[in-house]
Amino acid sequence: IDLDKDGKISVEEFASFLREPLSLCSFLRQIFALALGNFDTQSDSNKSPIFNLGSTLKAVSVFCMLSSADVLKFIFSCYDIKGYGFIDRAAFFDLLELFHPRHQDDRVHSALKEIELPADGTLQFARFEDISRRFPHLLYPAFRVQEKLRQKFFGVRWWKRKLEMYGIASQRVERDKKRENEIEIMERKQRYEMAEALHNEGREFFDVKERRRKKNRSTTPLR
């Protein structure tokens, strides 16, 4: 990857390593931003960011561990920067321009003729997800990058095992969380029942005292 042997990697070198067009560099920057916790990658600066080995491995690890659904959310979030849950028409076409420069792909032309964007010009994630399902080739370059990264770093089978282990661990955490919630609900119920029992016992105690007081009053001789 480090073609000039300076111990650092540019996005352009990363694209060359993956044999991807330089037009995808802005998407590759977003992959690094995802791992480094910085989404401010849409500036007009022509200065290419430089990454060390640690940053590169972290970016690869985070992106390769994403499921298909997570990759889709990631792509959407690159344009829904403020997290509103929608992107506008211009952002959607910018996205297509990124993955298909100048829309030269005939399938893209065909898809655009069939896609009916909302009248208000905004695209909710659910609609974006539906478009991706109907026209998977539109976002295919993003998934192609992930597949290449898995192949070049440790191999697809290695990542498959990691994802399976992660899935098992996630299920275990979910079960533990569910068990904790059930225990909390049970404890809350027990506290409520105890409070209710103490309340009833207290009422009974005061009722007995009140009956005794009334009885004593009725049996007290008049002077």
mmCIF file of C-alpha atoms in Angstrom:
data_model
loop_
_atom_site.group_PDB
_atom_site.id
_atom_site.type_symbol
_atom_site.label_atom_id
_atom_site.label_comp_id
_atom_site.label_asym_id
_atom_site.label_seq_id
_atom_site.Cartn_x
_atom_site.Cartn_y
_atom_site.Cartn_z
ATOM 1 C CA ILE A 1 0.000 0.000 0.000
ATOM 2 C CA ASP A 2 2.733 2.446 1.060
ATOM 3 C CA LEU A 3 4.170 2.937 -2.410
ATOM 4 C CA ASP A 4 6.642 5.674 -1.475
ATOM 5 C CA LYS A 5 7.754 3.847 1.704
ATOM 6 C CA ASP A 6 7.295 6.883 3.953
ATOM 7 C CA GLY A 7 5.355 4.975 6.639
ATOM 8 C CA LYS A 8 2.129 6.766 5.770
ATOM 9 C CA ILE A 9 -0.757 6.104 3.388
ATOM 10 C CA SER A 10 -2.758 8.556 1.329
ATOM 11 C CA VAL A 11 -6.305 7.900 0.199
ATOM 12 C CA GLU A 12 -5.021 7.786 -3.381
ATOM 13 C CA GLU A 13 -2.540 5.051 -2.453
ATOM 14 C CA PHE A 14 -5.341 3.189 -0.715
ATOM 15 C CA ALA A 15 -7.498 3.410 -3.862
ATOM 16 C CA SER A 16 -4.599 2.169 -6.017
ATOM 17 C CA PHE A 17 -4.030 -0.732 -3.640
ATOM 18 C CA LEU A 18 -7.692 -1.741 -4.055
ATOM 19 C CA ARG A 19 -7.546 -1.056 -7.814
ATOM 20 C CA GLU A 20 -10.460 1.307 -7.455
ATOM 21 C CA PRO A 21 -10.880 4.547 -9.450
ATOM 22 C CA LEU A 22 -9.741 7.773 -7.830
ATOM 23 C CA SER A 23 -13.331 8.998 -8.126
ATOM 24 C CA LEU A 24 -14.055 6.776 -5.083
ATOM 25 C CA CYS A 25 -11.497 8.583 -2.896
ATOM 26 C CA SER A 26 -14.162 10.659 -1.146
ATOM 27 C CA PHE A 27 -15.966 7.444 -0.137
ATOM 28 C CA LEU A 28 -12.693 5.925 1.089
ATOM 29 C CA ARG A 29 -12.170 9.055 3.212
ATOM 30 C CA GLN A 30 -15.542 8.387 4.818
ATOM 31 C CA ILE A 31 -14.416 4.855 5.715
ATOM 32 C CA PHE A 32 -11.437 6.309 7.581
ATOM 33 C CA ALA A 33 -13.702 8.918 9.162
ATOM 34 C CA LEU A 34 -16.044 6.175 10.384
ATOM 35 C CA ALA A 35 -13.180 4.494 12.219
ATOM 36 C CA LEU A 36 -11.554 7.689 13.487
ATOM 37 C CA GLY A 37 -14.805 9.277 14.659
ATOM 38 C CA ASN A 38 -14.683 12.244 12.299
ATOM 39 C CA PHE A 39 -17.298 12.828 9.609
ATOM 40 C CA ASP A 40 -16.083 16.275 8.575
ATOM 41 C CA THR A 41 -14.745 14.969 5.262
ATOM 42 C CA GLN A 42 -16.767 16.981 2.770
ATOM 43 C CA SER A 43 -14.648 20.123 2.711
ATOM 44 C CA ASP A 44 -13.495 21.535 -0.591
ATOM 45 C CA SER A 45 -9.851 21.224 0.389
ATOM 46 C CA ASN A 46 -7.737 19.425 -2.209
ATOM 47 C CA LYS A 47 -5.266 18.344 0.448
ATOM 48 C CA SER A 48 -5.341 14.566 0.717
ATOM 49 C CA PRO A 49 -5.438 13.215 4.278
ATOM 50 C CA ILE A 50 -2.552 10.989 5.344
ATOM 51 C CA PHE A 51 -2.990 7.928 7.572
ATOM 52 C CA ASN A 52 -0.535 5.782 9.486
ATOM 53 C CA LEU A 53 -0.618 2.001 9.794
ATOM 54 C CA GLY A 54 -2.746 2.033 12.950
ATOM 55 C CA SER A 55 -5.412 4.271 11.412
ATOM 56 C CA THR A 56 -5.488 2.130 8.280
ATOM 57 C CA LEU A 57 -5.915 -1.134 10.145
ATOM 58 C CA LYS A 58 -8.607 0.400 12.345
ATOM 59 C CA ALA A 59 -10.503 1.665 9.283
ATOM 60 C CA VAL A 60 -10.265 -1.737 7.610
ATOM 61 C CA SER A 61 -11.418 -3.553 10.756
ATOM 62 C CA VAL A 62 -14.424 -1.296 11.369
ATOM 63 C CA PHE A 63 -15.617 -1.310 7.751
ATOM 64 C CA CYS A 64 -15.096 -5.057 7.238
ATOM 65 C CA MET A 65 -17.152 -5.841 10.343
ATOM 66 C CA LEU A 66 -20.200 -4.008 9.019
ATOM 67 C CA SER A 67 -23.148 -6.095 7.891
ATOM 68 C CA SER A 68 -24.853 -5.334 4.571
ATOM 69 C CA ALA A 69 -27.548 -3.403 6.439
ATOM 70 C CA ASP A 70 -24.873 -1.448 8.319
ATOM 71 C CA VAL A 71 -23.064 -0.567 5.073
ATOM 72 C CA LEU A 72 -26.325 0.801 3.719
ATOM 73 C CA LYS A 73 -26.828 2.933 6.852
ATOM 74 C CA PHE A 74 -23.233 4.105 6.609
ATOM 75 C CA ILE A 75 -23.648 5.244 2.992
ATOM 76 C CA PHE A 76 -26.833 7.103 3.908
ATOM 77 C CA SER A 77 -25.181 8.749 6.930
ATOM 78 C CA CYS A 78 -22.392 10.106 4.703
ATOM 79 C CA TYR A 79 -25.004 12.433 3.198
ATOM 80 C CA ASP A 80 -27.344 12.719 6.188
ATOM 81 C CA ILE A 81 -24.570 14.404 8.163
ATOM 82 C CA LYS A 82 -26.821 15.913 10.846
ATOM 83 C CA GLY A 83 -28.797 12.711 11.355
ATOM 84 C CA TYR A 84 -32.192 14.042 10.294
ATOM 85 C CA GLY A 85 -33.171 10.670 8.800
ATOM 86 C CA PHE A 86 -33.457 11.936 5.229
ATOM 87 C CA ILE A 87 -31.366 13.290 2.364
ATOM 88 C CA ASP A 88 -32.453 15.658 -0.368
ATOM 89 C CA ARG A 89 -32.639 15.003 -4.086
ATOM 90 C CA ALA A 90 -29.311 16.730 -4.763
ATOM 91 C CA ALA A 91 -27.518 14.543 -2.196
ATOM 92 C CA PHE A 92 -28.972 11.400 -3.756
ATOM 93 C CA PHE A 93 -27.675 12.375 -7.191
ATOM 94 C CA ASP A 94 -24.304 13.290 -5.666
ATOM 95 C CA LEU A 95 -24.203 9.784 -4.228
ATOM 96 C CA LEU A 96 -24.904 8.242 -7.626
ATOM 97 C CA GLU A 97 -22.301 10.510 -9.194
ATOM 98 C CA LEU A 98 -19.767 9.246 -6.656
ATOM 99 C CA PHE A 99 -20.361 5.571 -7.407
ATOM 100 C CA HIS A 100 -21.116 6.036 -11.106
ATOM 101 C CA PRO A 101 -19.254 9.092 -12.450
ATOM 102 C CA ARG A 102 -21.323 10.904 -15.076
ATOM 103 C CA HIS A 103 -23.893 8.075 -14.822
ATOM 104 C CA GLN A 104 -22.247 6.266 -17.730
ATOM 105 C CA ASP A 105 -23.718 2.931 -16.661
ATOM 106 C CA ASP A 106 -26.791 2.076 -18.764
ATOM 107 C CA ARG A 107 -28.314 0.317 -15.758
ATOM 108 C CA VAL A 108 -28.093 3.556 -13.792
ATOM 109 C CA HIS A 109 -29.938 5.389 -16.572
ATOM 110 C CA SER A 110 -32.582 2.654 -16.562
ATOM 111 C CA ALA A 111 -32.934 2.743 -12.765
ATOM 112 C CA LEU A 112 -33.274 6.530 -12.692
ATOM 113 C CA LYS A 113 -36.181 6.289 -15.110
ATOM 114 C CA GLU A 114 -37.965 3.867 -12.766
ATOM 115 C CA ILE A 115 -37.169 5.566 -9.455
ATOM 116 C CA GLU A 116 -39.882 7.947 -8.339
ATOM 117 C CA LEU A 117 -38.409 10.359 -5.822
ATOM 118 C CA PRO A 118 -40.809 11.934 -3.284
ATOM 119 C CA ALA A 119 -42.505 15.126 -4.405
ATOM 120 C CA ASP A 120 -41.040 17.122 -1.511
ATOM 121 C CA GLY A 121 -37.535 16.302 -2.710
ATOM 122 C CA THR A 122 -36.470 14.431 0.435
ATOM 123 C CA LEU A 123 -35.563 10.765 0.612
ATOM 124 C CA GLN A 124 -36.232 8.943 3.886
ATOM 125 C CA PHE A 125 -33.955 6.035 4.825
ATOM 126 C CA ALA A 126 -36.756 3.485 4.380
ATOM 127 C CA ARG A 127 -37.221 4.680 0.779
ATOM 128 C CA PHE A 128 -33.450 4.666 0.253
ATOM 129 C CA GLU A 129 -33.335 1.093 1.536
ATOM 130 C CA ASP A 130 -36.126 0.083 -0.838
ATOM 131 C CA ILE A 131 -34.306 1.625 -3.820
ATOM 132 C CA SER A 132 -31.135 -0.251 -2.852
ATOM 133 C CA ARG A 133 -33.076 -3.515 -2.677
ATOM 134 C CA ARG A 134 -34.699 -2.966 -6.083
ATOM 135 C CA PHE A 135 -31.539 -1.674 -7.782
ATOM 136 C CA PRO A 136 -28.569 -3.251 -5.931
ATOM 137 C CA HIS A 137 -26.088 -2.207 -8.639
ATOM 138 C CA LEU A 138 -26.531 1.459 -7.686
ATOM 139 C CA LEU A 139 -24.591 1.007 -4.438
ATOM 140 C CA TYR A 140 -22.583 -2.033 -5.494
ATOM 141 C CA PRO A 141 -19.205 -0.174 -5.547
ATOM 142 C CA ALA A 142 -19.386 0.291 -1.760
ATOM 143 C CA PHE A 143 -19.924 -3.432 -1.212
ATOM 144 C CA ARG A 144 -17.186 -4.204 -3.753
ATOM 145 C CA VAL A 145 -14.726 -2.137 -1.692
ATOM 146 C CA GLN A 146 -15.672 -4.076 1.440
ATOM 147 C CA GLU A 147 -15.229 -7.412 -0.344
ATOM 148 C CA LYS A 148 -11.794 -6.394 -1.640
ATOM 149 C CA LEU A 149 -10.686 -5.271 1.810
ATOM 150 C CA ARG A 150 -11.768 -8.607 3.272
ATOM 151 C CA GLN A 151 -9.875 -10.465 0.573
ATOM 152 C CA LYS A 152 -6.670 -8.447 0.959
ATOM 153 C CA PHE A 153 -6.655 -8.308 4.777
ATOM 154 C CA PHE A 154 -6.714 -11.812 6.336
ATOM 155 C CA GLY A 155 -9.111 -13.308 3.753
ATOM 156 C CA VAL A 156 -12.890 -13.586 3.426
ATOM 157 C CA ARG A 157 -13.085 -16.794 5.513
ATOM 158 C CA TRP A 158 -11.291 -15.087 8.417
ATOM 159 C CA TRP A 159 -13.802 -12.208 8.423
ATOM 160 C CA LYS A 160 -16.675 -14.665 8.111
ATOM 161 C CA ARG A 161 -15.525 -16.414 11.304
ATOM 162 C CA LYS A 162 -15.109 -13.065 13.045
ATOM 163 C CA LEU A 163 -18.619 -12.001 12.045
ATOM 164 C CA GLU A 164 -20.048 -15.321 13.266
ATOM 165 C CA MET A 165 -18.249 -14.919 16.603
ATOM 166 C CA TYR A 166 -19.474 -11.343 16.842
ATOM 167 C CA GLY A 167 -23.032 -12.499 16.095
ATOM 168 C CA ILE A 168 -22.849 -15.130 18.863
ATOM 169 C CA ALA A 169 -21.430 -12.593 21.320
ATOM 170 C CA SER A 170 -24.128 -10.072 20.385
ATOM 171 C CA GLN A 171 -26.851 -12.661 20.958
ATOM 172 C CA ARG A 172 -25.344 -13.505 24.349
ATOM 173 C CA VAL A 173 -25.283 -9.831 25.312
ATOM 174 C CA GLU A 174 -28.875 -9.465 24.134
ATOM 175 C CA ARG A 175 -29.929 -12.510 26.196
ATOM 176 C CA ASP A 176 -28.119 -11.155 29.270
ATOM 177 C CA LYS A 177 -29.759 -7.765 28.769
ATOM 178 C CA LYS A 178 -33.162 -9.423 28.420
ATOM 179 C CA ARG A 179 -32.527 -11.464 31.566
ATOM 180 C CA GLU A 180 -31.488 -8.328 33.451
ATOM 181 C CA ASN A 181 -34.664 -6.583 32.302
ATOM 182 C CA GLU A 182 -36.769 -9.549 33.441
ATOM 183 C CA ILE A 183 -35.039 -9.544 36.841
ATOM 184 C CA GLU A 184 -35.566 -5.794 37.153
ATOM 185 C CA ILE A 185 -39.259 -6.178 36.276
ATOM 186 C CA MET A 186 -39.589 -8.994 38.831
ATOM 187 C CA GLU A 187 -37.849 -6.966 41.545
ATOM 188 C CA ARG A 188 -40.029 -3.954 40.745
ATOM 189 C CA LYS A 189 -43.105 -6.154 41.034
ATOM 190 C CA GLN A 190 -41.912 -7.556 44.364
ATOM 191 C CA ARG A 191 -41.258 -4.046 45.692
ATOM 192 C CA TYR A 192 -44.722 -2.984 44.578
ATOM 193 C CA GLU A 193 -46.347 -6.025 46.211
ATOM 194 C CA MET A 194 -44.368 -5.422 49.414
ATOM 195 C CA ALA A 195 -45.380 -1.767 49.474
ATOM 196 C CA GLU A 196 -48.988 -2.733 48.799
ATOM 197 C CA ALA A 197 -48.874 -5.317 51.606
ATOM 198 C CA LEU A 198 -47.401 -2.776 54.049
ATOM 199 C CA HIS A 199 -50.022 -0.263 52.984
ATOM 200 C CA ASN A 200 -52.836 -2.745 53.575
ATOM 201 C CA GLU A 201 -51.320 -3.841 56.868
ATOM 202 C CA GLY A 202 -51.072 -0.216 57.957
ATOM 203 C CA ARG A 203 -54.654 0.459 56.972
ATOM 204 C CA GLU A 204 -55.781 -2.625 58.864
ATOM 205 C CA PHE A 205 -53.797 -1.518 61.926
ATOM 206 C CA PHE A 206 -55.375 1.950 61.931
ATOM 207 C CA ASP A 207 -58.828 0.471 61.238
ATOM 208 C CA VAL A 208 -58.452 -1.751 64.303
ATOM 209 C CA LYS A 209 -57.366 1.230 66.415
ATOM 210 C CA GLU A 210 -60.286 3.272 65.084
ATOM 211 C CA ARG A 211 -62.792 0.491 65.892
ATOM 212 C CA ARG A 212 -61.378 0.178 69.424
ATOM 213 C CA ARG A 213 -61.572 3.918 69.928
ATOM 214 C CA LYS A 214 -65.202 3.982 68.796
ATOM 215 C CA LYS A 215 -66.009 0.986 70.976
ATOM 216 C CA ASN A 216 -64.397 2.568 73.998
ATOM 217 C CA ARG A 217 -66.319 5.789 73.350
ATOM 218 C CA SER A 218 -69.642 3.942 73.118
ATOM 219 C CA THR A 219 -69.045 1.989 76.330
ATOM 220 C CA THR A 220 -67.849 4.942 78.374
ATOM 221 C CA PRO A 221 -70.662 5.853 80.897
ATOM 222 C CA LEU A 222 -72.055 9.341 80.778
ATOM 223 C CA ARG A 223 -71.421 11.468 83.871
#
